[in-house]
PDB file of C-alpha atoms and ligand atoms in Angstrom:
ATOM      1  CA  MET A  14     -53.193  -6.120 -47.142  1.00 38.00           C
ATOM      2  CA  ALA A  15     -50.524  -7.977 -45.237  1.00 42.00           C
ATOM      3  CA  ALA A  16     -48.189  -5.867 -43.129  1.00 43.00           C
ATOM      4  CA  ASN A  17     -45.179  -7.140 -45.018  1.00 42.00           C
ATOM      5  CA  ASP A  18     -46.371  -5.945 -48.412  1.00 44.00           C
ATOM      6  CA  PRO A  19     -43.452  -3.868 -49.669  1.00 39.00           C
ATOM      7  CA  GLY A  20     -44.103  -0.323 -50.733  1.00 39.00           C
ATOM      8  CA  GLN A  21     -47.409   0.016 -48.929  1.00 43.00           C
ATOM      9  CA  PRO A  22     -47.908   2.606 -46.211  1.00 43.00           C
ATOM     10  CA  PRO A  23     -48.356   0.246 -43.293  1.00 49.00           C
ATOM     11  CA  LEU A  24     -50.007   2.488 -40.744  1.00 62.00           C
ATOM     12  CA  SER A  25     -52.772   4.954 -40.185  1.00 66.00           C
ATOM     13  CA  ALA A  26     -51.940   8.067 -38.232  1.00 62.00           C
ATOM     14  CA  GLY A  27     -52.647   8.050 -34.526  1.00 62.00           C
ATOM     15  CA  ALA A  28     -52.800  10.907 -32.075  1.00 69.00           C
ATOM     16  CA  ALA A  29     -49.799  13.213 -31.760  1.00 77.00           C
ATOM     17  CA  GLY A  30     -47.028  11.248 -33.388  1.00 88.00           C
ATOM     18  CA  TRP A  31     -48.448   7.819 -32.670  1.00 95.00           C
ATOM     19  CA  SER A  32     -49.243   5.240 -35.310  1.00 96.00           C
ATOM     20  CA  ALA A  33     -52.503   3.345 -35.125  1.00 97.00           C
ATOM     21  CA  ASN A  34     -53.885   0.004 -36.269  1.00 98.00           C
ATOM     22  CA  LEU A  35     -51.399  -1.990 -38.319  1.00 98.00           C
ATOM     23  CA  PRO A  36     -52.867  -3.592 -41.412  1.00 98.00           C
ATOM     24  CA  VAL A  37     -53.977  -7.077 -40.436  1.00 98.00           C
ATOM     25  CA  PRO A  38     -50.954  -9.346 -40.917  1.00 98.00           C
ATOM     26  CA  ALA A  39     -51.243 -12.778 -42.492  1.00 98.00           C
ATOM     27  CA  SER A  40     -49.669 -14.297 -39.388  1.00 98.00           C
ATOM     28  CA  ALA A  41     -48.403 -13.221 -35.999  1.00 98.00           C
ATOM     29  CA  LEU A  42     -46.177 -14.773 -33.339  1.00 98.00           C
ATOM     30  CA  ALA A  43     -46.585 -13.596 -29.750  1.00 98.00           C
ATOM     31  CA  ILE A  44     -43.652 -14.453 -27.457  1.00 98.00           C
ATOM     32  CA  GLY A  45     -44.430 -14.460 -23.736  1.00 98.00           C
ATOM     33  CA  ALA A  46     -42.393 -15.397 -20.688  1.00 98.00           C
ATOM     34  CA  HIS A  47     -45.211 -17.281 -18.951  1.00 97.00           C
ATOM     35  CA  PRO A  48     -48.618 -18.691 -19.753  1.00 96.00           C
ATOM     36  CA  ASP A  49     -51.022 -15.664 -19.584  1.00 96.00           C
ATOM     37  CA  ASP A  50     -48.506 -12.928 -20.502  1.00 97.00           C
ATOM     38  CA  VAL A  51     -49.622 -12.811 -24.136  1.00 98.00           C
ATOM     39  CA  GLU A  52     -53.289 -12.441 -23.176  1.00 98.00           C
ATOM     40  CA  PHE A  53     -52.470  -9.590 -20.798  1.00 98.00           C
ATOM     41  CA  GLY A  54     -50.133  -7.849 -23.245  1.00 98.00           C
ATOM     42  CA  ALA A  55     -51.802  -8.227 -26.603  1.00 98.00           C
ATOM     43  CA  GLY A  56     -54.931 -10.370 -26.285  1.00 98.00           C
ATOM     44  CA  GLY A  57     -57.282  -7.816 -27.790  1.00 98.00           C
ATOM     45  CA  THR A  58     -55.028  -7.084 -30.749  1.00 98.00           C
ATOM     46  CA  LEU A  59     -54.465 -10.765 -31.526  1.00 98.00           C
ATOM     47  CA  ALA A  60     -58.181 -11.517 -31.259  1.00 98.00           C
ATOM     48  CA  LYS A  61     -58.970  -8.652 -33.629  1.00 98.00           C
ATOM     49  CA  TRP A  62     -56.435  -9.827 -36.167  1.00 98.00           C
ATOM     50  CA  ALA A  63     -57.606 -13.446 -35.930  1.00 98.00           C
ATOM     51  CA  ALA A  64     -61.187 -12.361 -36.568  1.00 98.00           C
ATOM     52  CA  ALA A  65     -59.892 -10.758 -39.778  1.00 98.00           C
ATOM     53  CA  GLY A  66     -58.036 -13.902 -40.882  1.00 98.00           C
ATOM     54  CA  CYS A  67     -54.594 -13.653 -39.260  1.00 98.00           C
ATOM     55  CA  VAL A  68     -53.079 -16.926 -38.036  1.00 98.00           C
ATOM     56  CA  VAL A  69     -52.011 -16.371 -34.417  1.00 98.00           C
ATOM     57  CA  HIS A  70     -49.113 -18.365 -32.970  1.00 98.00           C
ATOM     58  CA  HIS A  71     -48.007 -18.368 -29.330  1.00 98.00           C
ATOM     59  CA  LEU A  72     -44.526 -19.075 -28.000  1.00 98.00           C
ATOM     60  CA  VAL A  73     -44.319 -19.438 -24.204  1.00 98.00           C
ATOM     61  CA  CYS A  74     -40.745 -19.467 -22.929  1.00 98.00           C
ATOM     62  CA  THR A  75     -41.110 -20.892 -19.404  1.00 97.00           C
ATOM     63  CA  ASP A  76     -43.141 -23.664 -17.844  1.00 96.00           C
ATOM     64  CA  GLY A  77     -45.029 -21.484 -15.373  1.00 94.00           C
ATOM     65  CA  SER A  78     -43.903 -23.644 -12.480  1.00 94.00           C
ATOM     66  CA  LYS A  79     -43.614 -20.714 -10.050  1.00 91.00           C
ATOM     67  CA  GLY A  80     -47.238 -19.772 -10.614  1.00 86.00           C
ATOM     68  CA  SER A  81     -48.675 -20.907  -7.298  1.00 88.00           C
ATOM     69  CA  TRP A  82     -48.661 -19.561  -3.753  1.00 87.00           C
ATOM     70  CA  ASP A  83     -49.105 -23.070  -2.387  1.00 88.00           C
ATOM     71  CA  PRO A  84     -45.708 -24.321  -1.108  1.00 89.00           C
ATOM     72  CA  ALA A  85     -46.973 -27.901  -1.375  1.00 89.00           C
ATOM     73  CA  ALA A  86     -48.206 -27.590  -4.972  1.00 89.00           C
ATOM     74  CA  ASP A  87     -47.427 -30.521  -7.304  1.00 92.00           C
ATOM     75  CA  LEU A  88     -45.268 -28.637  -9.791  1.00 93.00           C
ATOM     76  CA  SER A  89     -45.461 -31.164 -12.628  1.00 94.00           C
ATOM     77  CA  GLU A  90     -49.254 -31.042 -12.366  1.00 94.00           C
ATOM     78  CA  LEU A  91     -49.094 -27.237 -12.285  1.00 94.00           C
ATOM     79  CA  VAL A  92     -47.001 -27.173 -15.478  1.00 96.00           C
ATOM     80  CA  ALA A  93     -49.407 -29.532 -17.253  1.00 96.00           C
ATOM     81  CA  ARG A  94     -52.403 -27.520 -16.066  1.00 96.00           C
ATOM     82  CA  ARG A  95     -50.894 -24.249 -17.264  1.00 96.00           C
ATOM     83  CA  GLN A  96     -50.183 -25.745 -20.681  1.00 97.00           C
ATOM     84  CA  ARG A  97     -53.829 -26.811 -20.945  1.00 98.00           C
ATOM     85  CA  GLU A  98     -54.936 -23.342 -19.863  1.00 97.00           C
ATOM     86  CA  GLN A  99     -52.634 -21.661 -22.388  1.00 98.00           C
ATOM     87  CA  ARG A 100     -53.909 -23.811 -25.249  1.00 98.00           C
ATOM     88  CA  GLU A 101     -57.469 -22.985 -24.245  1.00 98.00           C
ATOM     89  CA  ALA A 102     -56.644 -19.269 -24.022  1.00 98.00           C
ATOM     90  CA  ALA A 103     -55.116 -19.386 -27.521  1.00 98.00           C
ATOM     91  CA  ARG A 104     -58.276 -21.050 -28.839  1.00 98.00           C
ATOM     92  CA  ARG A 105     -60.436 -18.455 -27.118  1.00 98.00           C
ATOM     93  CA  LEU A 106     -58.449 -15.623 -28.675  1.00 98.00           C
ATOM     94  CA  ALA A 107     -58.155 -16.869 -32.202  1.00 98.00           C
ATOM     95  CA  GLY A 108     -60.638 -19.703 -32.706  1.00 97.00           C
ATOM     96  CA  ASP A 109     -59.900 -21.622 -35.886  1.00 97.00           C
ATOM     97  CA  ARG A 110     -57.204 -19.064 -36.743  1.00 98.00           C
ATOM     98  CA  SER A 111     -55.106 -20.207 -33.799  1.00 97.00           C
ATOM     99  CA  GLY A 112     -51.793 -21.616 -34.963  1.00 98.00           C
ATOM    100  CA  GLY A 113     -51.299 -23.247 -31.568  1.00 97.00           C
ATOM    101  CA  VAL A 114     -48.807 -22.823 -28.765  1.00 98.00           C
ATOM    102  CA  VAL A 115     -45.111 -23.696 -28.733  1.00 98.00           C
ATOM    103  CA  PHE A 116     -43.754 -24.285 -25.221  1.00 98.00           C
ATOM    104  CA  LEU A 117     -40.021 -23.724 -24.859  1.00 98.00           C
ATOM    105  CA  GLY A 118     -40.206 -25.323 -21.414  1.00 97.00           C
ATOM    106  CA  ARG A 119     -37.547 -23.335 -19.581  1.00 97.00           C
ATOM    107  CA  VAL A 120     -37.929 -23.327 -15.796  1.00 97.00           C
ATOM    108  CA  ASP A 121     -40.086 -20.432 -14.580  1.00 96.00           C
ATOM    109  CA  GLY A 122     -37.915 -17.731 -13.035  1.00 96.00           C
ATOM    110  CA  GLU A 123     -34.761 -19.080 -14.666  1.00 97.00           C
ATOM    111  CA  LEU A 124     -35.138 -17.918 -18.274  1.00 98.00           C
ATOM    112  CA  ASP A 125     -31.757 -17.041 -19.754  1.00 97.00           C
ATOM    113  CA  CYS A 126     -31.124 -15.073 -22.912  1.00 94.00           C
ATOM    114  CA  ASP A 127     -28.091 -17.132 -23.835  1.00 97.00           C
ATOM    115  CA  ARG A 128     -27.285 -18.284 -27.345  1.00 95.00           C
ATOM    116  CA  THR A 129     -28.875 -21.690 -26.896  1.00 97.00           C
ATOM    117  CA  THR A 130     -32.210 -20.240 -25.809  1.00 98.00           C
ATOM    118  CA  ARG A 131     -32.045 -17.545 -28.460  1.00 98.00           C
ATOM    119  CA  GLY A 132     -31.384 -20.231 -31.060  1.00 98.00           C
ATOM    120  CA  ASP A 133     -34.519 -22.054 -29.948  1.00 98.00           C
ATOM    121  CA  VAL A 134     -36.556 -18.881 -30.499  1.00 98.00           C
ATOM    122  CA  VAL A 135     -34.893 -18.325 -33.872  1.00 98.00           C
ATOM    123  CA  ARG A 136     -35.939 -21.818 -34.920  1.00 98.00           C
ATOM    124  CA  VAL A 137     -39.555 -21.069 -34.070  1.00 98.00           C
ATOM    125  CA  ILE A 138     -39.512 -17.767 -35.982  1.00 98.00           C
ATOM    126  CA  ARG A 139     -37.972 -19.417 -39.044  1.00 98.00           C
ATOM    127  CA  ALA A 140     -40.391 -22.326 -38.920  1.00 98.00           C
ATOM    128  CA  LEU A 141     -43.557 -20.249 -38.447  1.00 98.00           C
ATOM    129  CA  ARG A 142     -42.493 -17.218 -40.554  1.00 98.00           C
ATOM    130  CA  PRO A 143     -44.747 -14.646 -38.873  1.00 98.00           C
ATOM    131  CA  ALA A 144     -45.348 -11.281 -40.535  1.00 98.00           C
ATOM    132  CA  VAL A 145     -45.502  -9.603 -37.117  1.00 98.00           C
ATOM    133  CA  VAL A 146     -43.787 -10.591 -33.861  1.00 98.00           C
ATOM    134  CA  LEU A 147     -45.045  -9.382 -30.479  1.00 99.00           C
ATOM    135  CA  GLY A 148     -43.275  -9.559 -27.126  1.00 98.00           C
ATOM    136  CA  HIS A 149     -42.363  -7.971 -23.803  1.00 98.00           C
ATOM    137  CA  ASP A 150     -40.531  -4.629 -23.909  1.00 98.00           C
ATOM    138  CA  PRO A 151     -37.139  -5.536 -22.372  1.00 97.00           C
ATOM    139  CA  TRP A 152     -36.354  -1.856 -21.830  1.00 97.00           C
ATOM    140  CA  LYS A 153     -39.290  -1.211 -19.512  1.00 97.00           C
ATOM    141  CA  ARG A 154     -37.813   0.737 -16.613  1.00 96.00           C
ATOM    142  CA  TYR A 155     -37.969  -0.684 -13.116  1.00 94.00           C
ATOM    143  CA  ARG A 156     -39.208  -4.039 -14.345  1.00 88.00           C
ATOM    144  CA  LEU A 157     -38.273  -6.538 -11.663  1.00 91.00           C
ATOM    145  CA  HIS A 158     -39.215  -9.897 -13.139  1.00 94.00           C
ATOM    146  CA  PRO A 159     -36.181 -11.315 -14.954  1.00 96.00           C
ATOM    147  CA  ASP A 160     -38.268 -13.616 -17.162  1.00 97.00           C
ATOM    148  CA  HIS A 161     -40.204 -10.700 -18.639  1.00 97.00           C
ATOM    149  CA  ARG A 162     -37.015  -8.778 -19.345  1.00 97.00           C
ATOM    150  CA  ASN A 163     -35.228 -11.805 -20.762  1.00 98.00           C
ATOM    151  CA  ALA A 164     -38.180 -12.911 -22.889  1.00 98.00           C
ATOM    152  CA  GLY A 165     -38.188  -9.425 -24.385  1.00 98.00           C
ATOM    153  CA  VAL A 166     -34.471  -9.582 -25.117  1.00 98.00           C
ATOM    154  CA  LEU A 167     -34.911 -13.023 -26.662  1.00 98.00           C
ATOM    155  CA  ALA A 168     -37.650 -11.788 -28.997  1.00 98.00           C
ATOM    156  CA  CYS A 169     -35.580  -8.828 -30.163  1.00 98.00           C
ATOM    157  CA  GLU A 170     -32.305 -10.697 -30.591  1.00 98.00           C
ATOM    158  CA  ALA A 171     -33.947 -13.711 -32.207  1.00 98.00           C
ATOM    159  CA  ILE A 172     -35.418 -11.467 -34.899  1.00 98.00           C
ATOM    160  CA  VAL A 173     -31.902 -10.332 -35.801  1.00 97.00           C
ATOM    161  CA  ALA A 174     -30.574 -13.886 -35.920  1.00 98.00           C
ATOM    162  CA  ALA A 175     -33.627 -15.269 -37.761  1.00 98.00           C
ATOM    163  CA  ARG A 176     -33.249 -12.797 -40.619  1.00 97.00           C
ATOM    164  CA  ASP A 177     -29.535 -13.240 -41.255  1.00 95.00           C
ATOM    165  CA  PRO A 178     -28.498 -16.418 -43.088  1.00 94.00           C
ATOM    166  CA  HIS A 179     -25.220 -17.037 -41.265  1.00 96.00           C
ATOM    167  CA  PHE A 180     -26.899 -17.433 -37.882  1.00 97.00           C
ATOM    168  CA  HIS A 181     -27.810 -21.014 -37.046  1.00 96.00           C
ATOM    169  CA  PRO A 182     -27.286 -22.674 -40.431  1.00 95.00           C
ATOM    170  CA  GLU A 183     -27.676 -25.945 -38.524  1.00 95.00           C
ATOM    171  CA  HIS A 184     -31.408 -25.276 -38.398  1.00 94.00           C
ATOM    172  CA  GLY A 185     -31.706 -26.093 -42.083  1.00 96.00           C
ATOM    173  CA  LEU A 186     -34.451 -23.434 -42.268  1.00 97.00           C
ATOM    174  CA  GLU A 187     -34.693 -20.420 -44.544  1.00 97.00           C
ATOM    175  CA  PRO A 188     -34.015 -17.068 -42.868  1.00 98.00           C
ATOM    176  CA  HIS A 189     -37.087 -14.989 -42.142  1.00 98.00           C
ATOM    177  CA  ARG A 190     -37.521 -11.260 -41.568  1.00 98.00           C
ATOM    178  CA  PRO A 191     -40.800 -10.130 -39.995  1.00 98.00           C
ATOM    179  CA  SER A 192     -42.135  -6.742 -41.070  1.00 98.00           C
ATOM    180  CA  ALA A 193     -42.945  -5.403 -37.615  1.00 98.00           C
ATOM    181  CA  LEU A 194     -42.264  -5.945 -33.927  1.00 98.00           C
ATOM    182  CA  LEU A 195     -44.752  -4.809 -31.286  1.00 98.00           C
ATOM    183  CA  LEU A 196     -43.566  -4.626 -27.660  1.00 98.00           C
ATOM    184  CA  TRP A 197     -46.218  -4.537 -24.945  1.00 98.00           C
ATOM    185  CA  GLU A 198     -45.863  -2.918 -21.511  1.00 97.00           C
ATOM    186  CA  ALA A 199     -43.759  -0.502 -23.473  1.00 98.00           C
ATOM    187  CA  ASP A 200     -41.474   1.965 -21.776  1.00 97.00           C
ATOM    188  CA  GLN A 201     -42.208   4.464 -24.529  1.00 97.00           C
ATOM    189  CA  PRO A 202     -45.343   3.345 -26.381  1.00 97.00           C
ATOM    190  CA  SER A 203     -45.669   4.693 -29.899  1.00 97.00           C
ATOM    191  CA  HIS A 204     -48.453   2.631 -31.437  1.00 98.00           C
ATOM    192  CA  VAL A 205     -52.081   2.016 -30.547  1.00 98.00           C
ATOM    193  CA  GLU A 206     -54.427  -0.795 -31.578  1.00 98.00           C
ATOM    194  CA  ASP A 207     -58.167  -0.237 -31.281  1.00 98.00           C
ATOM    195  CA  VAL A 208     -59.589  -3.261 -29.437  1.00 98.00           C
ATOM    196  CA  THR A 209     -63.045  -1.849 -28.754  1.00 98.00           C
ATOM    197  CA  THR A 210     -64.801  -4.906 -30.172  1.00 98.00           C
ATOM    198  CA  MET A 211     -62.464  -7.397 -28.498  1.00 98.00           C
ATOM    199  CA  VAL A 212     -62.580  -6.510 -24.809  1.00 98.00           C
ATOM    200  CA  GLU A 213     -64.860  -9.413 -23.929  1.00 98.00           C
ATOM    201  CA  ARG A 214     -62.745 -11.835 -25.930  1.00 98.00           C
ATOM    202  CA  LYS A 215     -59.567 -10.718 -24.148  1.00 98.00           C
ATOM    203  CA  LEU A 216     -61.317 -11.211 -20.790  1.00 97.00           C
ATOM    204  CA  PHE A 217     -62.601 -14.614 -21.925  1.00 97.00           C
ATOM    205  CA  ALA A 218     -59.060 -15.676 -22.873  1.00 98.00           C
ATOM    206  CA  LEU A 219     -57.603 -14.385 -19.591  1.00 97.00           C
ATOM    207  CA  ALA A 220     -60.245 -16.359 -17.727  1.00 95.00           C
ATOM    208  CA  ALA A 221     -58.826 -19.567 -19.201  1.00 96.00           C
ATOM    209  CA  HIS A 222     -55.869 -19.190 -16.816  1.00 95.00           C
ATOM    210  CA  GLU A 223     -57.831 -20.474 -13.836  1.00 92.00           C
ATOM    211  CA  SER A 224     -54.732 -21.553 -11.898  1.00 92.00           C
ATOM    212  CA  GLN A 225     -53.666 -17.889 -11.785  1.00 89.00           C
ATOM    213  CA  PHE A 226     -56.831 -16.424 -10.328  1.00 87.00           C
ATOM    214  CA  GLU A 227     -55.372 -16.325  -6.816  1.00 82.00           C
ATOM    215  CA  SER A 228     -51.768 -15.320  -7.461  1.00 81.00           C
ATOM    216  CA  THR A 229     -51.861 -13.073 -10.541  1.00 82.00           C
ATOM    217  CA  MET A 230     -55.423 -11.850 -10.669  1.00 81.00           C
ATOM    218  CA  LYS A 231     -55.939 -11.628  -6.887  1.00 82.00           C
ATOM    219  CA  ALA A 232     -59.385 -13.089  -7.383  1.00 81.00           C
ATOM    220  CA  VAL A 233     -60.666 -16.102  -5.470  1.00 81.00           C
ATOM    221  CA  ASP A 234     -64.378 -15.304  -5.536  1.00 87.00           C
ATOM    222  CA  ASP A 235     -66.866 -13.860  -8.014  1.00 87.00           C
ATOM    223  CA  ASP A 236     -66.687 -10.336  -6.607  1.00 90.00           C
ATOM    224  CA  GLN A 237     -62.905 -10.281  -6.924  1.00 90.00           C
ATOM    225  CA  LEU A 238     -63.071 -11.703 -10.448  1.00 91.00           C
ATOM    226  CA  ASP A 239     -65.548  -8.981 -11.355  1.00 93.00           C
ATOM    227  CA  ALA A 240     -63.158  -6.409  -9.900  1.00 93.00           C
ATOM    228  CA  PHE A 241     -60.276  -7.909 -11.905  1.00 94.00           C
ATOM    229  CA  ARG A 242     -62.305  -7.717 -15.105  1.00 95.00           C
ATOM    230  CA  ALA A 243     -63.414  -4.164 -14.318  1.00 96.00           C
ATOM    231  CA  GLY A 244     -59.782  -3.198 -13.809  1.00 96.00           C
ATOM    232  CA  ILE A 245     -58.815  -4.541 -17.232  1.00 97.00           C
ATOM    233  CA  VAL A 246     -61.778  -2.804 -18.888  1.00 98.00           C
ATOM    234  CA  ALA A 247     -60.867   0.493 -17.193  1.00 98.00           C
ATOM    235  CA  ARG A 248     -57.235   0.183 -18.224  1.00 98.00           C
ATOM    236  CA  LEU A 249     -58.090  -0.513 -21.884  1.00 98.00           C
ATOM    237  CA  ALA A 250     -60.442   2.485 -21.864  1.00 98.00           C
ATOM    238  CA  GLU A 251     -57.759   4.678 -20.318  1.00 98.00           C
ATOM    239  CA  LEU A 252     -55.273   3.622 -22.994  1.00 98.00           C
ATOM    240  CA  GLY A 253     -57.754   4.252 -25.800  1.00 97.00           C
ATOM    241  CA  ALA A 254     -59.109   7.610 -24.687  1.00 97.00           C
ATOM    242  CA  PRO A 255     -56.272   9.825 -25.988  1.00 96.00           C
ATOM    243  CA  HIS A 256     -56.710   8.236 -29.419  1.00 96.00           C
ATOM    244  CA  GLY A 257     -60.478   8.337 -29.661  1.00 96.00           C
ATOM    245  CA  PHE A 258     -60.910   4.587 -29.103  1.00 98.00           C
ATOM    246  CA  ALA A 259     -63.240   3.156 -26.470  1.00 98.00           C
ATOM    247  CA  ALA A 260     -60.610   0.500 -25.676  1.00 98.00           C
ATOM    248  CA  ALA A 261     -57.034   0.028 -26.847  1.00 98.00           C
ATOM    249  CA  GLU A 262     -53.769  -1.790 -26.328  1.00 98.00           C
ATOM    250  CA  VAL A 263     -50.553   0.175 -26.799  1.00 98.00           C
ATOM    251  CA  PHE A 264     -47.094  -0.913 -27.878  1.00 98.00           C
ATOM    252  CA  ALA A 265     -43.671   0.259 -28.919  1.00 98.00           C
ATOM    253  CA  LEU A 266     -43.594  -0.382 -32.661  1.00 98.00           C
ATOM    254  CA  VAL A 267     -40.339  -1.319 -34.382  1.00 98.00           C
ATOM    255  CA  THR A 268     -40.398  -1.608 -38.169  1.00 96.00           C
ATOM    256  CA  ASP A 269     -36.696  -1.255 -38.923  1.00 92.00           C
ATOM    257  CA  LEU A 270     -36.053  -4.975 -38.812  1.00 94.00           C
TER     258      LEU A 270
HETATM  259 ZN1  LIG B 309     -45.329 -13.275 -16.785  1.00 92.45          ZN
END
């Protein structure tokens, strides 16, 4: 059953007021600020859905050009490398169900949620017509990185504009209303996805982002990479435990779209 089937109860009950395990959608669009954010936030969920037939699309808002601690790094090479890594990560997550990666190409660290940028996200939503959209929670308290906050705002506001016909008629695209929005790193998570069978696949996809081993994953040798992986495994287990899952990702779920 697709998540946008009208009249169907979309969710199973989770622990104590939580919902659990959306029905596998026909298609999903994950909107991240940087290459690797989607794998961290929702990699297990997307891999699980892809294995069940969902087409998984990625939209990456910035070019990742701040993703190096080397002051002398060749930034155009870094951007190209991160695009290659992101495409590989998308393939690792979804295999032949990967719908590919759209790169918005905004400068890393300078993502705005102005109308022009929002319009670009709207165009992607209307073109790809995902049943479920996933993104950063822009209301996460004490979040410092502006790109994560702004990418979250863009995802939320673009859903509104994509569904209403008088926004961006210049696109020449039909409006589209997704059935659900899942926000990762949620300030108040309300929904859990069991990713017990997809932990290794999430780690495999994260490992595609080799340029980020030093800066994001703090791992420049095998022992540190093992520690990084162990940290992810422990976190997924911690998130799943209250719900009876060996590993889980959690989200704020919005269905009133
Ligand atoms: Zn990021």
